[in-house]
mmCIF file of C-alpha atoms in Angstrom:
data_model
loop_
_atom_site.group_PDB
_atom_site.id
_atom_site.type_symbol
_atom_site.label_atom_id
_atom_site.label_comp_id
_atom_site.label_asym_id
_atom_site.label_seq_id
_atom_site.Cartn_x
_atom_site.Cartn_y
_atom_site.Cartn_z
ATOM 1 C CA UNK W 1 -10.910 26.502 25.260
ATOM 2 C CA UNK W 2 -8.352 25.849 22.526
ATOM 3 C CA UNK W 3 -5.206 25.451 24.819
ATOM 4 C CA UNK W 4 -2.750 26.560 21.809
ATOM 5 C CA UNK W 5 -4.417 30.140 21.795
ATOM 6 C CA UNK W 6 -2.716 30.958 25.714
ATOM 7 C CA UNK W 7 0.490 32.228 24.259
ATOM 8 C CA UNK W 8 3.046 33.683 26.337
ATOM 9 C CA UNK W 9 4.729 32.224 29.381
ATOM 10 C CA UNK W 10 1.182 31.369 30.598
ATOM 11 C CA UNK W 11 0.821 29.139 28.131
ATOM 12 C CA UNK W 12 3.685 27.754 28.871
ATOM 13 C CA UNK W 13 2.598 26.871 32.432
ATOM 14 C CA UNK W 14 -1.223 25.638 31.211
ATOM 15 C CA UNK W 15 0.645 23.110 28.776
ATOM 16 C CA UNK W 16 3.137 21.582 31.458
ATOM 17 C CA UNK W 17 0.107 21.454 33.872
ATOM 18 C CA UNK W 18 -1.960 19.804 30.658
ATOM 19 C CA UNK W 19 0.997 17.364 30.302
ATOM 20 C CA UNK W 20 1.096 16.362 33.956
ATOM 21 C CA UNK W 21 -2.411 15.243 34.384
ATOM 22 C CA UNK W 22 -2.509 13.362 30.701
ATOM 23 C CA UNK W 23 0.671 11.481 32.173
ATOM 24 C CA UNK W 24 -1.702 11.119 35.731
ATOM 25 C CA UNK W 25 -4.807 9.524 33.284
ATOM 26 C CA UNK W 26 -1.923 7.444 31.405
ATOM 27 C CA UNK W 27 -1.331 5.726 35.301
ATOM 28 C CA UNK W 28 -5.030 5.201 35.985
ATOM 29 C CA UNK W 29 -5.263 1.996 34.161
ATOM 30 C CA UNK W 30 -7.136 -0.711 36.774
ATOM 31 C CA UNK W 31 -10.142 -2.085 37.662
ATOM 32 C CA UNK W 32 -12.702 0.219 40.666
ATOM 33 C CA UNK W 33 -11.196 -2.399 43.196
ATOM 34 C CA UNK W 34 -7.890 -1.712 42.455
ATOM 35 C CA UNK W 35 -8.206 2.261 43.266
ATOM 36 C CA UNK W 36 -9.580 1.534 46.164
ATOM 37 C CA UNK W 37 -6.819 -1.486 47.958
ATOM 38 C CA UNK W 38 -4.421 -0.151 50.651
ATOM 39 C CA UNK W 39 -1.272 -1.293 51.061
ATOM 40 C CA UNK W 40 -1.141 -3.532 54.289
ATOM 41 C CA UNK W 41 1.374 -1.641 55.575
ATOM 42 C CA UNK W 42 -0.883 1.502 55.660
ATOM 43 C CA UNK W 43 -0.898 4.518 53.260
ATOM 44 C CA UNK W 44 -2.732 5.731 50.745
ATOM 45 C CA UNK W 45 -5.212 4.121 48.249
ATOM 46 C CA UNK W 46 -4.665 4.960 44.349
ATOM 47 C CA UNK W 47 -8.541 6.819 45.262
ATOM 48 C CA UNK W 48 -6.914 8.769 47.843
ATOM 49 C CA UNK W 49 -4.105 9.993 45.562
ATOM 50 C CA UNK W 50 -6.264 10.924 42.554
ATOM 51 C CA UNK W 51 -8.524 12.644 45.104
ATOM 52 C CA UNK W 52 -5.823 14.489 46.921
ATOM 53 C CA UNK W 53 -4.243 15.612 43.169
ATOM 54 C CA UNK W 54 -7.131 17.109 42.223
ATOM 55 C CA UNK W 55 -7.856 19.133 45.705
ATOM 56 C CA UNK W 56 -4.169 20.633 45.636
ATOM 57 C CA UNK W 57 -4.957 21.619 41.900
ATOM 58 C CA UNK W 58 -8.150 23.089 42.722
ATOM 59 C CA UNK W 59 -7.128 24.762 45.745
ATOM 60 C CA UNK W 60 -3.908 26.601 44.930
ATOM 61 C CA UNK W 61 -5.526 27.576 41.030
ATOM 62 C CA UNK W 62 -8.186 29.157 42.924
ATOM 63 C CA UNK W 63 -6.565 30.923 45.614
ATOM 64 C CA UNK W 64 -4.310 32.437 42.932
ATOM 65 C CA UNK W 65 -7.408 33.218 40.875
ATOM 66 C CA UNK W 66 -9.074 35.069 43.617
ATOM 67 C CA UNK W 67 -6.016 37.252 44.247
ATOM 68 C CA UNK W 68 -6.296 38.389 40.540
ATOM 69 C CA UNK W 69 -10.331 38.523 40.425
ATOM 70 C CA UNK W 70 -10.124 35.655 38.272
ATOM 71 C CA UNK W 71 -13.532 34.435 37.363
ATOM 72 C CA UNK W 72 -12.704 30.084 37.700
ATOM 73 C CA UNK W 73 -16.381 28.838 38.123
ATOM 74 C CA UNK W 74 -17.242 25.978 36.309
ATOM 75 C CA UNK W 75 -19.979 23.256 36.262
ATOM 76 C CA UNK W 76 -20.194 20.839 39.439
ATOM 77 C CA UNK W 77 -19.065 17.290 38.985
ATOM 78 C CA UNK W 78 -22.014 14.950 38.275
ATOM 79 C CA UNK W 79 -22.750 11.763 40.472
ATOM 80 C CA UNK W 80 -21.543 8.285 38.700
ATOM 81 C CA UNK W 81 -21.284 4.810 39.694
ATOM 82 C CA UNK W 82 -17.878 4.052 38.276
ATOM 83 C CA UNK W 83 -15.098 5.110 40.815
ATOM 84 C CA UNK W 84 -12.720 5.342 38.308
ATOM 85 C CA UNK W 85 -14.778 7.800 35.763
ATOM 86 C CA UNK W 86 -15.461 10.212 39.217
ATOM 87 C CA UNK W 87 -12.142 10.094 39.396
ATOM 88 C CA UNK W 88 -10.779 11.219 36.245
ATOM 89 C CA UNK W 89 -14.192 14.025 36.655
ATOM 90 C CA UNK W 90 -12.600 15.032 39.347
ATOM 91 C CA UNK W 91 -9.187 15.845 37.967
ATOM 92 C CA UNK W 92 -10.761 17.178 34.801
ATOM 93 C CA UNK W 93 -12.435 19.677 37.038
ATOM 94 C CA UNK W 94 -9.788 20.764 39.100
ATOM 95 C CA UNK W 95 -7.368 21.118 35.514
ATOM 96 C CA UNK W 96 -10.445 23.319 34.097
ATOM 97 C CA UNK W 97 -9.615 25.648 36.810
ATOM 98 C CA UNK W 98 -5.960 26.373 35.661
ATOM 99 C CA UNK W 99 -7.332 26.332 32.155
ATOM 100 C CA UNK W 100 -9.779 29.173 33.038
ATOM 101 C CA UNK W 101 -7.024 30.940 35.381
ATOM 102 C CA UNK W 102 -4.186 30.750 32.660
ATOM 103 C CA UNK W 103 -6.714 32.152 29.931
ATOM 104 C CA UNK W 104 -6.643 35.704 32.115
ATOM 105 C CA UNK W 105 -3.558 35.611 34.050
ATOM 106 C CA UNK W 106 -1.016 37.762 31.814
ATOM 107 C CA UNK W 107 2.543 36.788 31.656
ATOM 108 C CA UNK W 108 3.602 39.733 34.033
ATOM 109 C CA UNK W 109 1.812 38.344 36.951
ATOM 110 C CA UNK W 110 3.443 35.245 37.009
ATOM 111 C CA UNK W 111 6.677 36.877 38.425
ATOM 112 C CA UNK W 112 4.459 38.667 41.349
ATOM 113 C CA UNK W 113 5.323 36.766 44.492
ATOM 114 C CA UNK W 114 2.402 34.336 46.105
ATOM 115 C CA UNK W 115 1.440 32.794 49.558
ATOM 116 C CA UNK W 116 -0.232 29.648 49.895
ATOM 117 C CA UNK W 117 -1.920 28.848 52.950
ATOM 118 C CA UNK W 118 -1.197 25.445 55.562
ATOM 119 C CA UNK W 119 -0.925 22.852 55.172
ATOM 120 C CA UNK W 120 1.222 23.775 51.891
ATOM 121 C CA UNK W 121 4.527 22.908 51.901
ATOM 122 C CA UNK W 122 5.586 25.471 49.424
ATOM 123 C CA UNK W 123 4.593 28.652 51.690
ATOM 124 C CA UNK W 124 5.959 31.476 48.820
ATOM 125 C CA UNK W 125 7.037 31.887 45.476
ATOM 126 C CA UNK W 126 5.891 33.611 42.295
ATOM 127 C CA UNK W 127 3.238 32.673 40.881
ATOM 128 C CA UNK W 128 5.143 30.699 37.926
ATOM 129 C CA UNK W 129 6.613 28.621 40.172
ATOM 130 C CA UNK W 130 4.006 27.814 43.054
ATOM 131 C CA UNK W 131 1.728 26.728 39.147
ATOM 132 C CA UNK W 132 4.590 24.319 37.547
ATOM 133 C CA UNK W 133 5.292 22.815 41.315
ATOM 134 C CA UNK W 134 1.884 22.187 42.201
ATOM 135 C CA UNK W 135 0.051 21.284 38.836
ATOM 136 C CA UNK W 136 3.116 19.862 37.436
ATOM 137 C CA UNK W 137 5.420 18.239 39.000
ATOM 138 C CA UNK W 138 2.941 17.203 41.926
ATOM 139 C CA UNK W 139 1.200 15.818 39.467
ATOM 140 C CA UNK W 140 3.824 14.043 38.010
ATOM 141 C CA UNK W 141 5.119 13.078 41.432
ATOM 142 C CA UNK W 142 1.565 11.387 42.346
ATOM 143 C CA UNK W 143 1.117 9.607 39.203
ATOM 144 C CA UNK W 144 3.953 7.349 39.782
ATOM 145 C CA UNK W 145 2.843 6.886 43.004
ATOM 146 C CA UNK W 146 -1.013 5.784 41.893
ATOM 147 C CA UNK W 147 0.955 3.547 39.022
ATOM 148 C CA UNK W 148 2.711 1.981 41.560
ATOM 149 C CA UNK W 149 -0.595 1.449 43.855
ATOM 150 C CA UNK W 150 -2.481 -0.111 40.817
ATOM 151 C CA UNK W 151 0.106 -2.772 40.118
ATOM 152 C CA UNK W 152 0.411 -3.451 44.046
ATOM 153 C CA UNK W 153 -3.227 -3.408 43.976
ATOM 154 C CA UNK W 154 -3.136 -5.964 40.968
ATOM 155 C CA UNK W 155 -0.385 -8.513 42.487
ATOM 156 C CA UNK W 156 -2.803 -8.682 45.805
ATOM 157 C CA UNK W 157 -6.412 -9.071 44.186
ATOM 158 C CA UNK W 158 -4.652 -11.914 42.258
ATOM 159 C CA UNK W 159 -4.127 -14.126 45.415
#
């Protein structure tokens, strides 16, 4: 889907999302072993934060989908070797979703008000903002945080 044909508002909110996870792949520079170190004072791996992007993409897309009778199905993500290529499968997959939910959504239903469900922080809020908050800035939020995991990861394989 050509993303420059969703005019409107929606469009709007499929390009920031777009944006946010080409800033996320611009972070996910490093080697399999480096996704997968944990800082020794406990947290996250870079894995873990890819991984839990994509979920919170997936998840809120396709809740708001199914209160619209969105159609978001898609292919399943194939098995690979390379951790990092799953990875980036995984977020690819998760971003189709918006793509296929902003392609139907019209710019009037982003004011209509929408719950997400626990463990989400963001409990209400129309559906504009609950889409730039969670496949935006999220996004945006997380890729620091797996840039800064990578270079950690780098300084410790090196000693």
């Amino acid at each position: 889907m050509d993303i420059l044909r969703v005019k409107g508002r929606t469009g709007e909110v499929l390009r920031f999302g777009l944006g946010a996870r080409s800033w996320l792949y611009a972070q996910m520079e490093g080697a399999p072993e480096e996704f997968t170190w944990r800082p020794p004072e406990g947290g996250r791996s870079a894995s873990d934060v890819v991984s839990h992007i994509a979920w919170v993409v997936s998840v809120v897309c396709t809740k708001i989908a199914e209160d619209y009778n969105i159609d978001t199905s898609g292919k399943d993500i194939g098995a690979t070797a390379n951790l990092v290529v799953a990875l980036r499968e995984e977020v690819e997959t998760a971003y189709d979703i918006l793509r296929k939910l902003c392609r139907d959504l019209r710019d009037e239903q982003l004011d209509e008000t929408t719950k997400l469900p626990p463990p989400s922080q963001i409990k209400k809020g129309t559906v504009e903002q609950v889409l730039r908050i969670m496949t935006g800035y999220h996004t945006i939020h997380h890729a620091g945080q797996v840039a800064l995991l990578i270079r950690r990861a780098k300084t410790a394989v090196l000693k």
